[in-house]
Coordinates of C-alpha atoms and ligand atoms in Angstrom, one line a residue:
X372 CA -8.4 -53.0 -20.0
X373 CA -8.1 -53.6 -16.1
X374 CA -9.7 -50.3 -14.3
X375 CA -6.9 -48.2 -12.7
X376 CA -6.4 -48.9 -8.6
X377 CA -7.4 -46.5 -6.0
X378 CA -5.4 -44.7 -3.7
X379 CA -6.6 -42.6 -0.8
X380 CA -3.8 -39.9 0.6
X381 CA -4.7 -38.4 3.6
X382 CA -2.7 -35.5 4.5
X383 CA -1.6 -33.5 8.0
X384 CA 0.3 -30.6 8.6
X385 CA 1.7 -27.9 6.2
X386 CA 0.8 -26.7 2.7
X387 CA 4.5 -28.9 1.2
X388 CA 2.6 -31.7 2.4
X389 CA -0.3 -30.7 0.4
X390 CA 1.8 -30.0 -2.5
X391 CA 3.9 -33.6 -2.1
X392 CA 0.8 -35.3 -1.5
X393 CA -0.8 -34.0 -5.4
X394 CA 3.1 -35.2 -6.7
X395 CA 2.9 -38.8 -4.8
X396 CA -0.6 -39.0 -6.3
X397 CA 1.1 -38.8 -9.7
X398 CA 3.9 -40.4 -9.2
X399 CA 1.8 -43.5 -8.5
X400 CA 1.0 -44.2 -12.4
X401 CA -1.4 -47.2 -12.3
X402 CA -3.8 -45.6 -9.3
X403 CA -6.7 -43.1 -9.3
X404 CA -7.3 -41.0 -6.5
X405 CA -10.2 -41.8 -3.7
X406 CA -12.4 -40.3 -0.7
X407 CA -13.0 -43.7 0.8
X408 CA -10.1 -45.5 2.5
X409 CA -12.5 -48.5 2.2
X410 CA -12.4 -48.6 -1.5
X411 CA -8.6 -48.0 -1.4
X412 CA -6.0 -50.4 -3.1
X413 CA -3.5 -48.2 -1.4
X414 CA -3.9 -45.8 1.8
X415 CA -0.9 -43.5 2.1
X416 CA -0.5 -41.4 5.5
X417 CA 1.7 -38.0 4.4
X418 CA 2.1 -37.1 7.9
X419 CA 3.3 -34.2 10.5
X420 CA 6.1 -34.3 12.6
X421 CA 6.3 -30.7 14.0
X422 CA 4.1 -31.3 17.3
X423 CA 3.6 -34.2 19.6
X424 CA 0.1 -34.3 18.8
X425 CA 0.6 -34.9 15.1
X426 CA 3.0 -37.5 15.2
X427 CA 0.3 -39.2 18.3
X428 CA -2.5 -38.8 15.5
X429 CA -0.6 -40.9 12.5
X430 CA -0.4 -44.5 14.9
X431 CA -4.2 -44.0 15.8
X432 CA -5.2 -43.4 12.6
X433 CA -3.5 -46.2 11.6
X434 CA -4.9 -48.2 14.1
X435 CA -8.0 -47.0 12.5
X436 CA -6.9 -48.9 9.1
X437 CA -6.3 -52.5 11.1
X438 CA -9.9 -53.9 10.3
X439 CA -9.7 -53.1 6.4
X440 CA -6.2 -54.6 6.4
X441 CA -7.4 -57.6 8.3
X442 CA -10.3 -58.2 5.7
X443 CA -8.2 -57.5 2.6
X444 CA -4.7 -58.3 3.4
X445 CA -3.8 -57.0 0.2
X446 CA -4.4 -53.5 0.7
X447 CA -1.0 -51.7 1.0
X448 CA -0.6 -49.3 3.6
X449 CA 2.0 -46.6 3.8
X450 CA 3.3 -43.4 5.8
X451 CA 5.2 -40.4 3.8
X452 CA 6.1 -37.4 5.3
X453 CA 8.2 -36.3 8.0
X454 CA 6.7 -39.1 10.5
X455 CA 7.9 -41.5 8.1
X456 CA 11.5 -39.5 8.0
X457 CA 11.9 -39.3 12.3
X458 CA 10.8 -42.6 12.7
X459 CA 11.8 -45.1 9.9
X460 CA 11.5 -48.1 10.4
X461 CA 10.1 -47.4 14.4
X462 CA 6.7 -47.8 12.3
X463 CA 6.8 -51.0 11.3
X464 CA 7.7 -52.1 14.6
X465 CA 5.2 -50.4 15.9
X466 CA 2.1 -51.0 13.3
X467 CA 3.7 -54.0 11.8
X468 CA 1.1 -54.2 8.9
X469 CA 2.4 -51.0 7.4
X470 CA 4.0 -51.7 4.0
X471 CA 5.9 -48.7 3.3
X472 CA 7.6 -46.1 4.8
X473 CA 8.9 -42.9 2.8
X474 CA 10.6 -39.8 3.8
X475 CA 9.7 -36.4 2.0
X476 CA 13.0 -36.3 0.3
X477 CA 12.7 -40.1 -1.4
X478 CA 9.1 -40.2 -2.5
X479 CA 10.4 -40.0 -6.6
X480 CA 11.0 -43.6 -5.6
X481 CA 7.8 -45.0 -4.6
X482 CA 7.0 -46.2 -8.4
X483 CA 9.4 -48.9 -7.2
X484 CA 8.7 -48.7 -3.9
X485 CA 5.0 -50.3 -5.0
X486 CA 5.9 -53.1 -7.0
X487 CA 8.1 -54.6 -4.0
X488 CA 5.4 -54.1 -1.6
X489 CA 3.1 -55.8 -4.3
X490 CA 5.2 -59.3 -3.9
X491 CA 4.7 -59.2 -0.8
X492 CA 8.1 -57.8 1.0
X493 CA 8.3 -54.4 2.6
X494 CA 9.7 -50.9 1.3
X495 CA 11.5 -48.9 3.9
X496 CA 13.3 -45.5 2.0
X497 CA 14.3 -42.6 4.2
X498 CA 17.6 -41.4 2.8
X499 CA 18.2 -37.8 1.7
X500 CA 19.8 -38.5 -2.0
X501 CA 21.9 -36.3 -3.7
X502 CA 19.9 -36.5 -7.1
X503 CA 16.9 -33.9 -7.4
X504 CA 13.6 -35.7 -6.6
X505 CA 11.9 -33.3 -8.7
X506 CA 13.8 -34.6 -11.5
X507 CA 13.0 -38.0 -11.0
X508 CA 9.2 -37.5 -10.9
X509 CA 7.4 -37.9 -13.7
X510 CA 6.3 -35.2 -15.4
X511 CA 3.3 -32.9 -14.3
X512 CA -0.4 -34.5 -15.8
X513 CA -1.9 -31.9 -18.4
X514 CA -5.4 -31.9 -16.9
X515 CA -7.0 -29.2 -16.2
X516 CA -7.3 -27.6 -12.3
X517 CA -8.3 -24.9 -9.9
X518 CA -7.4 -21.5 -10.3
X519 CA -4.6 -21.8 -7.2
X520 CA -1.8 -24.3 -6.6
X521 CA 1.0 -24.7 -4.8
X522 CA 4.8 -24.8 -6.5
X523 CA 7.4 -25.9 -3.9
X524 CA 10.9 -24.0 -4.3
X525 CA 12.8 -24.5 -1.3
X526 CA 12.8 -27.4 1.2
X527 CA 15.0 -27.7 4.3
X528 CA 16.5 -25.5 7.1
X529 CA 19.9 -24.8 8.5
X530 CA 17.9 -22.5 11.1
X531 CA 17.8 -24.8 13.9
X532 CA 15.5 -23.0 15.9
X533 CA 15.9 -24.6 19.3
X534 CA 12.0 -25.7 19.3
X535 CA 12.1 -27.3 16.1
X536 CA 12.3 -30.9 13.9
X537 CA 12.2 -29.4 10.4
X538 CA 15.7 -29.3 9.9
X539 CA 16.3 -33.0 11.3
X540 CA 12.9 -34.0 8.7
X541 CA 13.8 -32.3 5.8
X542 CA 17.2 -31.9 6.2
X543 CA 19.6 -28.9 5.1
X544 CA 18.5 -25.8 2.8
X545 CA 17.9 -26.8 -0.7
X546 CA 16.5 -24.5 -4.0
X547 CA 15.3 -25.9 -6.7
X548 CA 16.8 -24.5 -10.3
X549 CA 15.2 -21.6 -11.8
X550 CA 14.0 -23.1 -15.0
X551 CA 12.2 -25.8 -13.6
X552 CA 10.1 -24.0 -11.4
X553 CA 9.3 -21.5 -14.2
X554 CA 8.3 -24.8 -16.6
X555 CA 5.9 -26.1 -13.6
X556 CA 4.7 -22.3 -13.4
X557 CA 3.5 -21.9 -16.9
X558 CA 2.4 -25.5 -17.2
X559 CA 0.1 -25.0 -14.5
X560 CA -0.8 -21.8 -15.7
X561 CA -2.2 -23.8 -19.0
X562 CA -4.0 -26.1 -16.7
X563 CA -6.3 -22.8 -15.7
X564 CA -4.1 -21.8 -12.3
X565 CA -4.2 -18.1 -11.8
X566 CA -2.5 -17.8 -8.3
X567 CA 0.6 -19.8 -7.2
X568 CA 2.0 -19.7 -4.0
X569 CA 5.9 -20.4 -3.8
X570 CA 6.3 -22.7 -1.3
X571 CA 9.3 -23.3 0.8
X572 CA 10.3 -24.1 4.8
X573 CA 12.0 -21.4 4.2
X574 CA 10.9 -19.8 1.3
X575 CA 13.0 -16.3 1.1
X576 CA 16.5 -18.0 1.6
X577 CA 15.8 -19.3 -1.9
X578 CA 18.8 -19.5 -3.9
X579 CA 18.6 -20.8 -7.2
X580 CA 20.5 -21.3 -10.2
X581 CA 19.8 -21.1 -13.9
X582 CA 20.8 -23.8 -16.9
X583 CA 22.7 -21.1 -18.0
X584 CA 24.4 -20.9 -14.7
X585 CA 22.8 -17.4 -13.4
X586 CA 21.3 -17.4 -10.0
X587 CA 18.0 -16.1 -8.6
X588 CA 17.1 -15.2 -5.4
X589 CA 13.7 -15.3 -4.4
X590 CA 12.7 -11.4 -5.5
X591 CA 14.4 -12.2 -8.6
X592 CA 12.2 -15.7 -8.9
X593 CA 9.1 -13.5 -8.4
X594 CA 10.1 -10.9 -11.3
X595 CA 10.5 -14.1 -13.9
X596 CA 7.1 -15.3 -12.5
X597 CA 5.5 -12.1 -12.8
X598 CA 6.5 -12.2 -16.7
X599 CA 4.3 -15.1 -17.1
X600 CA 1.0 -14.1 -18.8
X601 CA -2.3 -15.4 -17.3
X602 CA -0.6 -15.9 -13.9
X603 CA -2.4 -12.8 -11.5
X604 CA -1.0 -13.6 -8.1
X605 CA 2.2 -14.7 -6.8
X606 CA 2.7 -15.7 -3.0
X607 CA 5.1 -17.3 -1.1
X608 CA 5.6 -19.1 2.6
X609 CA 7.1 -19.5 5.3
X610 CA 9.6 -16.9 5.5
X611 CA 12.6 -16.1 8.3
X612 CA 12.8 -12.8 9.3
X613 CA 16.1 -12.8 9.0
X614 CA 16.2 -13.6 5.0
X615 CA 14.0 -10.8 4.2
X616 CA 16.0 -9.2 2.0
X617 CA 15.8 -5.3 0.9
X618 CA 15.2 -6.4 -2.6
X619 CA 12.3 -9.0 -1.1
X620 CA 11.3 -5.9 0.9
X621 CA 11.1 -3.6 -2.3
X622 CA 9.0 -6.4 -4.4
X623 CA 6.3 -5.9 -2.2
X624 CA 6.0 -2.3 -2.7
X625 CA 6.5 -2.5 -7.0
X626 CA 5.4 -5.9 -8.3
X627 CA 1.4 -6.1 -8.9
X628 CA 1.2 -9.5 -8.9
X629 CA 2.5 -10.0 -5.4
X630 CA -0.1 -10.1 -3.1
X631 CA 0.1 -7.8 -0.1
X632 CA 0.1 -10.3 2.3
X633 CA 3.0 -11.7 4.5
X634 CA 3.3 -14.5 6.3
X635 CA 6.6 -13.9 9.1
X636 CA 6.5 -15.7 11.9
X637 CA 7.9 -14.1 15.2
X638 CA 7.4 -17.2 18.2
X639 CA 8.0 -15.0 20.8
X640 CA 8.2 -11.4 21.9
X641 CA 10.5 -12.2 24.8
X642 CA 14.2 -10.8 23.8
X643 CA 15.0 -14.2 26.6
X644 CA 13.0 -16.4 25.0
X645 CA 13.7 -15.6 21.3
X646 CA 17.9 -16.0 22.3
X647 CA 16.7 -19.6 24.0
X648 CA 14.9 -20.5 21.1
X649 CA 18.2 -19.4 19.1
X650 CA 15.9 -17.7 16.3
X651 CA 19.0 -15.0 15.6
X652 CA 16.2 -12.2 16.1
X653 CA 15.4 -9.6 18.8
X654 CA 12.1 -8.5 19.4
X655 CA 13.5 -5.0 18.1
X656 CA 14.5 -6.4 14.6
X657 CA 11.2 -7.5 14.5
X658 CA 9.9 -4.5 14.6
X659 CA 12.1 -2.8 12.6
X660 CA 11.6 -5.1 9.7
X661 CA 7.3 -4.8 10.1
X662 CA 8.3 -1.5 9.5
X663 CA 10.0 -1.2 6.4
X664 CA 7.6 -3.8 4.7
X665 CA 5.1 -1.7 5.8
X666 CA 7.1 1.4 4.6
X667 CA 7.2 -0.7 1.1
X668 CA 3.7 -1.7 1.3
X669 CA 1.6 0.4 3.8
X670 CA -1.4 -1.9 3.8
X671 CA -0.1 -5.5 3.7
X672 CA -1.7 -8.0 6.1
X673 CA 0.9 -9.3 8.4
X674 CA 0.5 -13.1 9.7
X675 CA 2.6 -14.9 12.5
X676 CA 3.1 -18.1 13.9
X677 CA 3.4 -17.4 18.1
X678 CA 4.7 -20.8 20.8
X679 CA 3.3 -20.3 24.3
X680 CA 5.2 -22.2 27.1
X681 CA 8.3 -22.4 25.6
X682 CA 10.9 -23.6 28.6
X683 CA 11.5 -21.5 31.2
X684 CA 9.1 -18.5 29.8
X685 CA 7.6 -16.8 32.1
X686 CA 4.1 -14.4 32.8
X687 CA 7.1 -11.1 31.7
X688 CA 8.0 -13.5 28.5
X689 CA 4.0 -13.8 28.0
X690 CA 2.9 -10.3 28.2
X691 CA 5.8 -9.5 26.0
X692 CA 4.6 -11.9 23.6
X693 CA 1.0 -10.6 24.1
X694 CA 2.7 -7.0 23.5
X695 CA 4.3 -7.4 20.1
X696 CA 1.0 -8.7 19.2
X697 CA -0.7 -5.9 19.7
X698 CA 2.1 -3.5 18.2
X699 CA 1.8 -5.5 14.7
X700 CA -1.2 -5.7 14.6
X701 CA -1.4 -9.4 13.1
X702 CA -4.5 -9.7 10.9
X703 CA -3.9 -13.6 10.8
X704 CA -1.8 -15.7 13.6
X705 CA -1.6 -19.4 14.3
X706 CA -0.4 -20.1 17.7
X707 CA 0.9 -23.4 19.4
X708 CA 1.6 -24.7 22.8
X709 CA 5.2 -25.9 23.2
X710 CA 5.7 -29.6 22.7
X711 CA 9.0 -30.8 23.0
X712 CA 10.5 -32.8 20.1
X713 CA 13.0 -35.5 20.6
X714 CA 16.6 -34.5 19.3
X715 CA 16.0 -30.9 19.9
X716 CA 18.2 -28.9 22.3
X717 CA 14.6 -27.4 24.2
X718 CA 13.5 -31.0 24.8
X719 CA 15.8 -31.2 27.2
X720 CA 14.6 -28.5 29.0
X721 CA 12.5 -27.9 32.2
X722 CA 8.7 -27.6 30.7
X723 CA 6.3 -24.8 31.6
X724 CA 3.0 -26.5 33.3
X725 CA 0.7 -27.4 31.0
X726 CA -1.8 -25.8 32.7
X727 CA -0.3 -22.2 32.8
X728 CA 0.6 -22.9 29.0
X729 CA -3.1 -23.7 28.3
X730 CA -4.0 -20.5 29.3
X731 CA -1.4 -18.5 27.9
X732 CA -2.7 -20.2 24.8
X733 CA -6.2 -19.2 25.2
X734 CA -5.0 -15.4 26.1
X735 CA -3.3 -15.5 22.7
X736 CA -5.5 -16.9 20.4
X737 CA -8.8 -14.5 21.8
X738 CA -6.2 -11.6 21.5
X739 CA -5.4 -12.4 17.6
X740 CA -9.2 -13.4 17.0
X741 CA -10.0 -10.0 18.1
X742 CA -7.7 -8.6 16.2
X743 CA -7.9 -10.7 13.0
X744 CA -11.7 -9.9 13.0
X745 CA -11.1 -6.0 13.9
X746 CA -8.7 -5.6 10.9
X747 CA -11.1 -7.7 8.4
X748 CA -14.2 -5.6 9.3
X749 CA -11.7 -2.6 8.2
X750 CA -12.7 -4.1 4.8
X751 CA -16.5 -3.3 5.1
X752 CA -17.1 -1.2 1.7
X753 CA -13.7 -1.3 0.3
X754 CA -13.6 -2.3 -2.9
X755 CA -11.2 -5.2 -3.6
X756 CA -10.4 -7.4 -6.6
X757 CA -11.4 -11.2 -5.8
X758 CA -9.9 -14.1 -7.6
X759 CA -12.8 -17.1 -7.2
X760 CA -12.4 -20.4 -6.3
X761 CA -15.6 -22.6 -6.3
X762 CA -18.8 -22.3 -5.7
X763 CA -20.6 -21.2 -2.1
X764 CA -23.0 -23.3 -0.2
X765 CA -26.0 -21.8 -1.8
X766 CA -27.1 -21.3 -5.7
X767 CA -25.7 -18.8 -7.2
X768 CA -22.8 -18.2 -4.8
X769 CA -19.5 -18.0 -5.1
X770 CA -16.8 -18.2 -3.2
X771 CA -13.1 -16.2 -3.4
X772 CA -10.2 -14.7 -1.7
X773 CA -8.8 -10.8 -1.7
X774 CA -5.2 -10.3 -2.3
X775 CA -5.3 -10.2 1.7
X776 CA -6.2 -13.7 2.0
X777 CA -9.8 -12.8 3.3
X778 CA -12.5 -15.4 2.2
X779 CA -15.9 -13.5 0.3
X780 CA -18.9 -15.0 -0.4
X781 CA -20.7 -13.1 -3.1
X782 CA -24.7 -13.9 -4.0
X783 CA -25.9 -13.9 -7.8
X784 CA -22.9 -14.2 -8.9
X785 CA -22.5 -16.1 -12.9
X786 CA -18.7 -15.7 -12.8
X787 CA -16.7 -19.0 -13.5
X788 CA -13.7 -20.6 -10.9
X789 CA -10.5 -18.2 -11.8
X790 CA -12.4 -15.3 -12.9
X791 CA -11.1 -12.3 -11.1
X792 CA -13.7 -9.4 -10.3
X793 CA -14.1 -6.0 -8.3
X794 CA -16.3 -6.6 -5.3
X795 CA -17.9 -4.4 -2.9
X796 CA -17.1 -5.7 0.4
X797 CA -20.9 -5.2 2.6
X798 CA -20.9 -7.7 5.4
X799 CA -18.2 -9.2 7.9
X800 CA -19.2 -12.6 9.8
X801 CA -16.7 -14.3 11.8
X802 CA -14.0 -16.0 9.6
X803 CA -15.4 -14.4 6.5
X804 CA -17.1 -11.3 4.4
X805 CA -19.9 -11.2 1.8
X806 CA -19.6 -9.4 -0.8
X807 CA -21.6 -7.9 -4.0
X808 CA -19.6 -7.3 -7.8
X809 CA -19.4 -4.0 -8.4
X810 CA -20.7 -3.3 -12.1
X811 CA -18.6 -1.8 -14.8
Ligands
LIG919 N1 6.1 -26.9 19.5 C1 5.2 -26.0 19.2 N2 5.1 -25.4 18.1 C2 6.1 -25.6 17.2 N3 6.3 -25.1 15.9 C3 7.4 -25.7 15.4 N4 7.9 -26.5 16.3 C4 7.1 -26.5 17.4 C5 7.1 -27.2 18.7 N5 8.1 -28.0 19.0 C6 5.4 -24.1 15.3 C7 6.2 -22.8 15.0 C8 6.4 -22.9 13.5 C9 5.1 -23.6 13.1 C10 5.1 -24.2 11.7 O1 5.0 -24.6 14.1 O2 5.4 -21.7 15.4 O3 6.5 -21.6 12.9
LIG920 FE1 11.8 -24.7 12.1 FE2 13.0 -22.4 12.8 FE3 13.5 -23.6 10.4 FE4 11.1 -22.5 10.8 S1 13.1 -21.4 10.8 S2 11.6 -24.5 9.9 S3 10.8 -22.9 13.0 S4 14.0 -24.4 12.5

């Protein structure tokens, strides 16, 4: 029997990369995953397209990849991923020894894809088919597997936020049917996955339909998932404020199993700059909605996503932004300096100076460290139910996460990965606490 080739998938940007990165892994029958590019058969870039920076970071580190390719010519090299999807067959130009290039919405055909860059020619697939991917990929390996996964529902956007690529890289709004996501649910429940976290660009519009012809929206998807025995949490990203339903609103409030934790990104807290980014929300409705999720679930943890130097903001636009920072309170935020993206309509406006948005950046990120810090040290000798994960850097530790997304490291502890256990919250370091379990 020959011994199975290796692949190594390195993977940037966003959690559906992480998740289409574990389904290109199987999708690629004859190959078992690798660390070490310089064992690799294959080497498969699933890339980023949302900033600059991200896209800059795929060509060097393919750069990086030259020397193995020019001592083994046979190594294949590829690039998935929304890189692969702006820039086609730009990459081949560019880095002509690249092999193949895949978008996110084609990847159920890199089984062929392979055996034409094995004779030798090159693979080039970027179209966004009509067919289901899903349905094309084989079906889900029956090993076993952490206690959390990710389960994408949704892909696409018909937002068009001014600022942003997504919709151009993934392409319009899609759900995935109900059934199937409830088959990958339990099967990965099987496999020893206690949390899943729904995963969509824009999770919340999910729409989905039935075999039966019924439809689900997302609330609705999280009561069928809630019905599913051994499954303890359900989360779900990213969400648009404006598709938080009442219904979505009201889950948080009355199903268990839900985690009280939010992720709602705002960008700006500039009425100006939120109409120029065209994100259809006022800083008001904002607000609003914080508080009726908060209404439906007083002590969820609220995250945001915040753009400094978006065109034409100014210090005003800032300080507003700094303001609605402070009035949500964020427990979590990941902010970003502006970086214009060819094909969107803010490209083509003037740019803030970098260095002004440098320091708007740093303003914002020691603001939300302050606050992220202030609101997990509110956890210091609460008593919270913690699902572990793996095992801490020292014997005997373990390593899990609240329902508020918190990391706790807890000492003497014999539980196993996915065992869920009350634990008395005693110490809060910088991006984590320690905990000890509290004995029945
Ligand atoms: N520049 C900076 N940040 C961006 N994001 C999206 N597009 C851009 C851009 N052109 C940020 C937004 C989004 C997150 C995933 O990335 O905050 O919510
Ligand atoms: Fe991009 Fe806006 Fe869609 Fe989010 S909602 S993916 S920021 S266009």
């Amino acid at each position: 029997m020959t011994s199975p080739k290796k692949l190594f998938i390195k993977t940037y940007g966003c959690q559906m990369n992480v998740y289409d990165s574990e389904r290109m892994a199987e999708a690629l029958k004859g190959y078992e995953q690798t660390d070490t590019p310089e064992d690799a058969d294959m080497i498969l870039l699933n890339t980023c397209h949302i900033r600059e920076k991200a896209a800059e970071k795929v060509y060097s580190e393919l750069g990086r990849y030259k020397p193995l390719k020019d001592a083994r010519p046979d190594l294949k090299i590829g690039v998935a991923g929304c890189v692969a999807q702006a820039e086609g067959g730009e990459i081949m130009r560019r880095q002509p020894m690249v092999d193949l290039v895949v978008g996110p919405q084609s990847y159920h055909r890199l089984p062929e894809m392979e055996a034409k860059v094995l004779t030798g020619e090159k693979a080039l697939d970027t179209d966004f088919p009509i067919d289901d991917k899903f349905e094309h990929l084989a079906a889900r390996p029956k090993a076993a597997r952490g206690p959390t996964a990710f389960l994408t529902v949704q892909e696409g956007c018909d937002k068009f936020c001014a600022f942003c690529v997504v919709p151009y890289t993934r392409g319009a709004e899609v759900s995935r049917p109900v059934d199937r996501i409830l088959t990958e649910a339990r099967d990965l429940v099987e496999r020893g996955v206690r949390e899943i976290t729904l995963l969509g660009q824009n999770v919340n519009a999910y729409h989905g339909f039935g075999t039966d012809g019924s439809e689900a929206t997302l609330a609705q998807l999280i009561w069928k998932l809630d019905k599913i025995d051994g499954l303890e949490r359900i989360r779900f990203t990213t969400s648009h404020p404006n598709d938080m339903t009442d219904e979505l609103i009201e889950a948080h409030g009355t199903c268990d199993k839900l985690m009280p934790y939010l992720h709602l990104p705002v960008q700006s807290g500039s009425d100006k700059i939120l109409k120029r980014m065209n994100r259809s929300h006022t800083r008001d409705s904002y607000l609003k909605l914080i508080e009726r999720i908060r209404d439906a679930r007083p002590d969820i943890l609220i995250s945001g996503d915040f753009i400094v130097g978006f065109p034409e903001e100014t210090d005003q636009d800032h300080a507003d932004t700094l303001d609605i920072i402070r009035e949500v309170n964020f427990g979590q935020g990941f902010s970003f300096k502006y970086s214009p993206r060819p094909g969107t309509p803010a490209a083509e406006r003037p740019e803030v100076e970098a260095a002004v948005a440098d320091a708007r950046l740093q303003e914002l990120q020691a603001l939300i460290a302050h606050q992220q810090k202030a609101i997990q040290d509110t956890m210091l000798g609460r008593e919270l139910d913690v699902l572990f994960e793996k095992p801490g850097k020292f014997e005997g530790q373990m390593m899990g996460k609240t329902g508020y997304l918190h990391a706790v490291h807890v000492k003497n502890c014999d539980l196993p990965r996915g065992a869920i256990a009350r634990v008395r919250i005693i110490e809060s370091v910088r991006n984590s606490l320690a905990g000890e379990l509290v004995n029945k």
